[in-house]
PDB file of C-alpha atoms and ligand atoms in Angstrom:
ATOM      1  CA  UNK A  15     123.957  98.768  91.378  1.00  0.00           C
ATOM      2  CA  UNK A  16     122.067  96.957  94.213  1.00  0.00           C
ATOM      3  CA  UNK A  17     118.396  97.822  94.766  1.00  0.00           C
ATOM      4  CA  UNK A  18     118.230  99.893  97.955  1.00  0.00           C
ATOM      5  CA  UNK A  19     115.484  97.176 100.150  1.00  0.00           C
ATOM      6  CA  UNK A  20     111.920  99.414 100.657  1.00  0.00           C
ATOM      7  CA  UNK A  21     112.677  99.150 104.438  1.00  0.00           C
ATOM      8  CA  UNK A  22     115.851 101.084 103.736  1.00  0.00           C
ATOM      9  CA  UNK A  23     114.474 103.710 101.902  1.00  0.00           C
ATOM     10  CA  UNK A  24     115.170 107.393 103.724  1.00  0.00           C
ATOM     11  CA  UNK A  25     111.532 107.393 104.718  1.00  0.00           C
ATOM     12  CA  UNK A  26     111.274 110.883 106.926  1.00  0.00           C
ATOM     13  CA  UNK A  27     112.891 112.945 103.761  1.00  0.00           C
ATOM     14  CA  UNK A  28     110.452 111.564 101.043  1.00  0.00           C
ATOM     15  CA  UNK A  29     107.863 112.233 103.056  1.00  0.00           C
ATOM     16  CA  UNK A  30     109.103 115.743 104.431  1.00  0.00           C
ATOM     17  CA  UNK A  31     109.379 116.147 100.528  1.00  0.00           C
ATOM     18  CA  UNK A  32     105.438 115.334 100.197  1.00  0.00           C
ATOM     19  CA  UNK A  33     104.488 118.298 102.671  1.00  0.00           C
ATOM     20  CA  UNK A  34     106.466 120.892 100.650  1.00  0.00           C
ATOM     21  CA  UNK A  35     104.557 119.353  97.709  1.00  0.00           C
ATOM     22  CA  UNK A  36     101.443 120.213  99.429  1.00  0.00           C
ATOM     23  CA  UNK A  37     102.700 123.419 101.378  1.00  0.00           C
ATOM     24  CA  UNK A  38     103.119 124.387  97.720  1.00  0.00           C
ATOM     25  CA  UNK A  39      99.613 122.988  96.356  1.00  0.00           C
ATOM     26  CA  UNK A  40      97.785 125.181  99.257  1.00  0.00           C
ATOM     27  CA  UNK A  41      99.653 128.288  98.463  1.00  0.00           C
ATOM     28  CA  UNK A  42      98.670 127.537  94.567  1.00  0.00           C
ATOM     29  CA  UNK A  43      94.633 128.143  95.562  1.00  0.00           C
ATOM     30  CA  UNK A  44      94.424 123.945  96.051  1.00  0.00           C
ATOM     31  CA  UNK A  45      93.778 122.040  98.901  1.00  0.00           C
ATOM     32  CA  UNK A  46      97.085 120.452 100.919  1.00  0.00           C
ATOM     33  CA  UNK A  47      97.908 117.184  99.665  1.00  0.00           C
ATOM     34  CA  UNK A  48     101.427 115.997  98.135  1.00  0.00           C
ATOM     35  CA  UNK A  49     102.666 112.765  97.303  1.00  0.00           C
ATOM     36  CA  UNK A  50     106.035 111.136  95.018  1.00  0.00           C
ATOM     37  CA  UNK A  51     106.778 108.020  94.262  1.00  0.00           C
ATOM     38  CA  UNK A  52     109.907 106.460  94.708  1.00  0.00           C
ATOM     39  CA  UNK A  53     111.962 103.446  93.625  1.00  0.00           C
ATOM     40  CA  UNK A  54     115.173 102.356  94.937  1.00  0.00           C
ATOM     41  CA  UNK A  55     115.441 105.097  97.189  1.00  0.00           C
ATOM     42  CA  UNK A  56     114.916 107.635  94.552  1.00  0.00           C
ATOM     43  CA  UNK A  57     111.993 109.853  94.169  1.00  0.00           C
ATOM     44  CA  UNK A  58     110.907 109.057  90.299  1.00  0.00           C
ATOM     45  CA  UNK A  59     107.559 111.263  90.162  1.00  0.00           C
ATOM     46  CA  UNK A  60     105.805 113.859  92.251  1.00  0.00           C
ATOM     47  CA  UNK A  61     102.796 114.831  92.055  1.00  0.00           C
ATOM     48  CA  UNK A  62     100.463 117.774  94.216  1.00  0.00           C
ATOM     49  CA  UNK A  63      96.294 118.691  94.719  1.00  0.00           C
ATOM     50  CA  UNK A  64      95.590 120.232  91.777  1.00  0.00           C
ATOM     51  CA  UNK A  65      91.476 119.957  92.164  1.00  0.00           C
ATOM     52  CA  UNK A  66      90.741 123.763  92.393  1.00  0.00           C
ATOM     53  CA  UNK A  67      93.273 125.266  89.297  1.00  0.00           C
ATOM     54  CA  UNK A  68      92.220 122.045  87.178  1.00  0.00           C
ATOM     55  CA  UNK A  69      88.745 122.023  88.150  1.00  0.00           C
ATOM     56  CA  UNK A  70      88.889 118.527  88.391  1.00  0.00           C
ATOM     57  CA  UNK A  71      88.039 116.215  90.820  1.00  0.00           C
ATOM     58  CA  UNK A  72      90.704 113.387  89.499  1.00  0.00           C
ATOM     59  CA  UNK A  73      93.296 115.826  90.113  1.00  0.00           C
ATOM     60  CA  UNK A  74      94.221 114.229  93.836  1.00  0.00           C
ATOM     61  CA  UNK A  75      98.285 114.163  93.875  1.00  0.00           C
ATOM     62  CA  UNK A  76      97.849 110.291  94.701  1.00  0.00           C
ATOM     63  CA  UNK A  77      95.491 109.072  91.733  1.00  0.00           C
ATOM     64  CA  UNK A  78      97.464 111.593  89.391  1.00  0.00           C
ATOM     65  CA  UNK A  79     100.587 109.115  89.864  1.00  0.00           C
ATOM     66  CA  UNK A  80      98.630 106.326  89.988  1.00  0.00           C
ATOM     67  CA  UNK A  81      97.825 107.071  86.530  1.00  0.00           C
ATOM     68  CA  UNK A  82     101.055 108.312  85.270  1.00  0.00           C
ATOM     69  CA  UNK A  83     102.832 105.144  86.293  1.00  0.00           C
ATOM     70  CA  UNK A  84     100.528 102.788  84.793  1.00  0.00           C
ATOM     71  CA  UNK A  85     101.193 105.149  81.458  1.00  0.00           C
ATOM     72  CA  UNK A  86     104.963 104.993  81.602  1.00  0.00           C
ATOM     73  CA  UNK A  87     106.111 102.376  84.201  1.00  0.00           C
ATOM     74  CA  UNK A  88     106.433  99.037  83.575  1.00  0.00           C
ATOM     75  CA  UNK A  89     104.140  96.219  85.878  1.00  0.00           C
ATOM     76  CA  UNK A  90     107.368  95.098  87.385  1.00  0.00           C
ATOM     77  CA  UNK A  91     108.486  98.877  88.361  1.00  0.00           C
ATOM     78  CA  UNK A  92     105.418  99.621  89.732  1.00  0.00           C
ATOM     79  CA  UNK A  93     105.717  96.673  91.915  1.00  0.00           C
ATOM     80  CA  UNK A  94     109.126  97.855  93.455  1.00  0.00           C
ATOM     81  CA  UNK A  95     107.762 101.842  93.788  1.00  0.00           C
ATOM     82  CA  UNK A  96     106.623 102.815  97.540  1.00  0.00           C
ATOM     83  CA  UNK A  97     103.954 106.235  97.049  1.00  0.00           C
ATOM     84  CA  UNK A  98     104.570 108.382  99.848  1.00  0.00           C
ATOM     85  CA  UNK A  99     102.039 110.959 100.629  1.00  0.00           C
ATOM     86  CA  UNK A 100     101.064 113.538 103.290  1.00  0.00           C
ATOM     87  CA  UNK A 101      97.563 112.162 103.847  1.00  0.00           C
ATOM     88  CA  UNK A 102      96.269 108.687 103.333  1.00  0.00           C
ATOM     89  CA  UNK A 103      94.675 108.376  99.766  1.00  0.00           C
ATOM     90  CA  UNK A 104      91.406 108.604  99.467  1.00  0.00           C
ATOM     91  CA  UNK A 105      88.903 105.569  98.607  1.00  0.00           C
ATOM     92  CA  UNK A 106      88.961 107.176  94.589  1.00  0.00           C
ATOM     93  CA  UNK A 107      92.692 107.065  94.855  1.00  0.00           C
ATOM     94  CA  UNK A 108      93.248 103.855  96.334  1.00  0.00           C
ATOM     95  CA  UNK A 109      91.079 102.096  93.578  1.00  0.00           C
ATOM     96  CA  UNK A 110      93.395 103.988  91.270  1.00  0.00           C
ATOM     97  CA  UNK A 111      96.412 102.554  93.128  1.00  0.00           C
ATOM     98  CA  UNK A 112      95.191  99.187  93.233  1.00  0.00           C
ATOM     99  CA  UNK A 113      95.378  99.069  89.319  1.00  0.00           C
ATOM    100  CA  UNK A 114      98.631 100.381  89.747  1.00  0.00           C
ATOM    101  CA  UNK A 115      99.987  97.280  91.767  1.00  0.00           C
ATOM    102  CA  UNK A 116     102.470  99.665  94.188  1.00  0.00           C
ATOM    103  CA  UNK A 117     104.721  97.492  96.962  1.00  0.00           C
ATOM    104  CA  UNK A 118     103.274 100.171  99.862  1.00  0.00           C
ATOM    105  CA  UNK A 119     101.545 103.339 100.471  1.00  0.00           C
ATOM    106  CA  UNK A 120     103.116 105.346 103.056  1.00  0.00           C
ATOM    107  CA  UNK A 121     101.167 108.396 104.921  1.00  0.00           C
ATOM    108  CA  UNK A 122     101.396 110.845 107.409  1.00  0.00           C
ATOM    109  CA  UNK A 123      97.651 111.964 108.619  1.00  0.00           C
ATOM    110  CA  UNK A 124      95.349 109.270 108.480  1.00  0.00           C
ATOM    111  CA  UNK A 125      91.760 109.727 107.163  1.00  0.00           C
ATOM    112  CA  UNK A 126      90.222 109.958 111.146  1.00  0.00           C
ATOM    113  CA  UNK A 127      92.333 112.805 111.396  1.00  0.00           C
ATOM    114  CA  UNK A 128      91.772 114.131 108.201  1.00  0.00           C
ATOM    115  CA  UNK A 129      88.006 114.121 108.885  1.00  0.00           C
ATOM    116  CA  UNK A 130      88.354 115.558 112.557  1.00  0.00           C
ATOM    117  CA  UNK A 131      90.278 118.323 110.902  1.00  0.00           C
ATOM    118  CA  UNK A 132      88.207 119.271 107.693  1.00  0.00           C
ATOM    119  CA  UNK A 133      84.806 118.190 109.712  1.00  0.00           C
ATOM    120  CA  UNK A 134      83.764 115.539 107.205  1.00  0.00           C
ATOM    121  CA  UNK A 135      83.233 111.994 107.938  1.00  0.00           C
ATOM    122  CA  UNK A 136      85.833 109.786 107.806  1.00  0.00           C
ATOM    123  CA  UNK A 137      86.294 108.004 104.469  1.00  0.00           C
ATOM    124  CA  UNK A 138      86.983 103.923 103.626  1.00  0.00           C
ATOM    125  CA  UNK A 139      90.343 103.675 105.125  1.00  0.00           C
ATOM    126  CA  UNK A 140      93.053 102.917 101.804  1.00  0.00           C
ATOM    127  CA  UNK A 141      93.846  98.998 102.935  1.00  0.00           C
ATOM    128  CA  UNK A 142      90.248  98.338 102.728  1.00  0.00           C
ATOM    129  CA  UNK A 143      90.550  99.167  99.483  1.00  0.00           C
ATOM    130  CA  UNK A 144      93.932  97.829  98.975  1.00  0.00           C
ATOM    131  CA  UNK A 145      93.861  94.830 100.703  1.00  0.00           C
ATOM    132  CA  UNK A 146      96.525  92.466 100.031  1.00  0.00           C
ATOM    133  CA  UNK A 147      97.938  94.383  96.783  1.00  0.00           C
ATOM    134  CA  UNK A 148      99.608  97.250  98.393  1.00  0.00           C
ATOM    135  CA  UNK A 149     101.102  97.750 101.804  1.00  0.00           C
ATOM    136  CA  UNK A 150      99.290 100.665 103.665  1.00  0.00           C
ATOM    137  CA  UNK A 151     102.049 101.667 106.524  1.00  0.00           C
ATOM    138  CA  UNK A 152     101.173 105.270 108.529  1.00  0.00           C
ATOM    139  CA  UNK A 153     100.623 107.447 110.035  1.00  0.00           C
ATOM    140  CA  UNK A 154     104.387 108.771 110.169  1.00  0.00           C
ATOM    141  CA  UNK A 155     105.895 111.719 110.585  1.00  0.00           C
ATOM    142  CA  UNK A 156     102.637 112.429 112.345  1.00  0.00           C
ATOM    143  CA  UNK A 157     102.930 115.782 114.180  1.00  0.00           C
ATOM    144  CA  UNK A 158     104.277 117.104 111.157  1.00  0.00           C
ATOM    145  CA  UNK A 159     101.858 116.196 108.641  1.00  0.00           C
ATOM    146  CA  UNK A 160      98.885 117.457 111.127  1.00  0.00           C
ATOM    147  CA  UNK A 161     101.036 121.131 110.851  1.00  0.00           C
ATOM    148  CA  UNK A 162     100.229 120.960 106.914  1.00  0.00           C
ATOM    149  CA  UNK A 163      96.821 120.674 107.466  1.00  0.00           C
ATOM    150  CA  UNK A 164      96.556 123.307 110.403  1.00  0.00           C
ATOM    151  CA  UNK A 165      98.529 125.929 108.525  1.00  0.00           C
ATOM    152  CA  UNK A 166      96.010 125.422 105.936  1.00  0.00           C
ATOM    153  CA  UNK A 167      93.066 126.315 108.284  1.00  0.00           C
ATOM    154  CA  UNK A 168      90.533 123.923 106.592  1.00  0.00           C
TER     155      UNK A 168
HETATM  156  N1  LIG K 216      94.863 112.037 100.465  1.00  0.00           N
HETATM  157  C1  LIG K 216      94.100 113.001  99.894  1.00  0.00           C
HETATM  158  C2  LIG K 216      92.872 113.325 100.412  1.00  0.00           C
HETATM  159  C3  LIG K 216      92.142 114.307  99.798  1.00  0.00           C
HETATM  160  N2  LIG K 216      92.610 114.942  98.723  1.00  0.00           N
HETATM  161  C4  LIG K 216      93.822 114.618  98.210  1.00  0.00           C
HETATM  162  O1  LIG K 216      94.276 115.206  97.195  1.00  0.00           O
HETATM  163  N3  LIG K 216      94.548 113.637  98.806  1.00  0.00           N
END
């Protein structure tokens, strides 16, 4: 079989797939975040906010796969897997990521957004943290991802 190229990959459905994951997360009693991670087109992990019925603070959807693939993927599949995830990872979960060695982090609501819509401030954007390692590509899917976040009511 080929290897599907990362620009090929059927971005809008892994990342519609992401908002279900966190549609599902917020009706759980967690907050609305929802991320997979997929390789050659195919999602291989998924992953959702668990924070609130783990009480635990690691328990963001995108530092949760971080460290599941460094468990059980090799260094050379981690460097052909794209994350794609509803909101752009947090500075905690981009340091996570970075250790991971991803090819790209895709997103749908940046972290200005984020902020604008949960009244924090904003937080050190993901390729300041990733800087050459990872891709950071987003937002996408935009209008959608923001309906995530305002069905939640934050
Ligand atoms: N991108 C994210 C921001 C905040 N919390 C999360 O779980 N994910």
């Amino acid at each position: 079989m080929t290897a599907v190229s990362l620009d090929n990959f059927d971005h809008d459905s892994h990342m519609r797939r992401t908002f279900a994951l966190a549609n599902e997360a917020a009706e759980r009693g967690d907050e609305p975040f929802g991320s997979v991670l997929v390789r050659d087109d195919e999602i291989v992990r998924e992953a959702s906010n668990r924070i609130v019925t783990e009480d635990d603070i690691r328990r963001h959807p995108e530092l949760h796969l971080a460290h599941l693939a460094v468990r059980e993927m090799t260094p050379g599949e981690r460097a052909e897997t794209v994350m794609y995830t509803s909101t752009e990872p947090c500075p905690m979960c981009a340091g996570g990521m970075a250790t991971a060695g991803f090819a790209r982090v895709v997103y749908s609501v940046g972290a200005e957004d984020l902020a604008a819509l949960t009244g924090g401030t904003p937080s050190v954007r993901a390729a300041d943290v990733l800087g050459d390692r990872t891709d950071v590509v987003g937002p996408v899917l935009l209008e959608e991802g923001l309906a995530v976040h305002e069905s939640y009511g934050w």
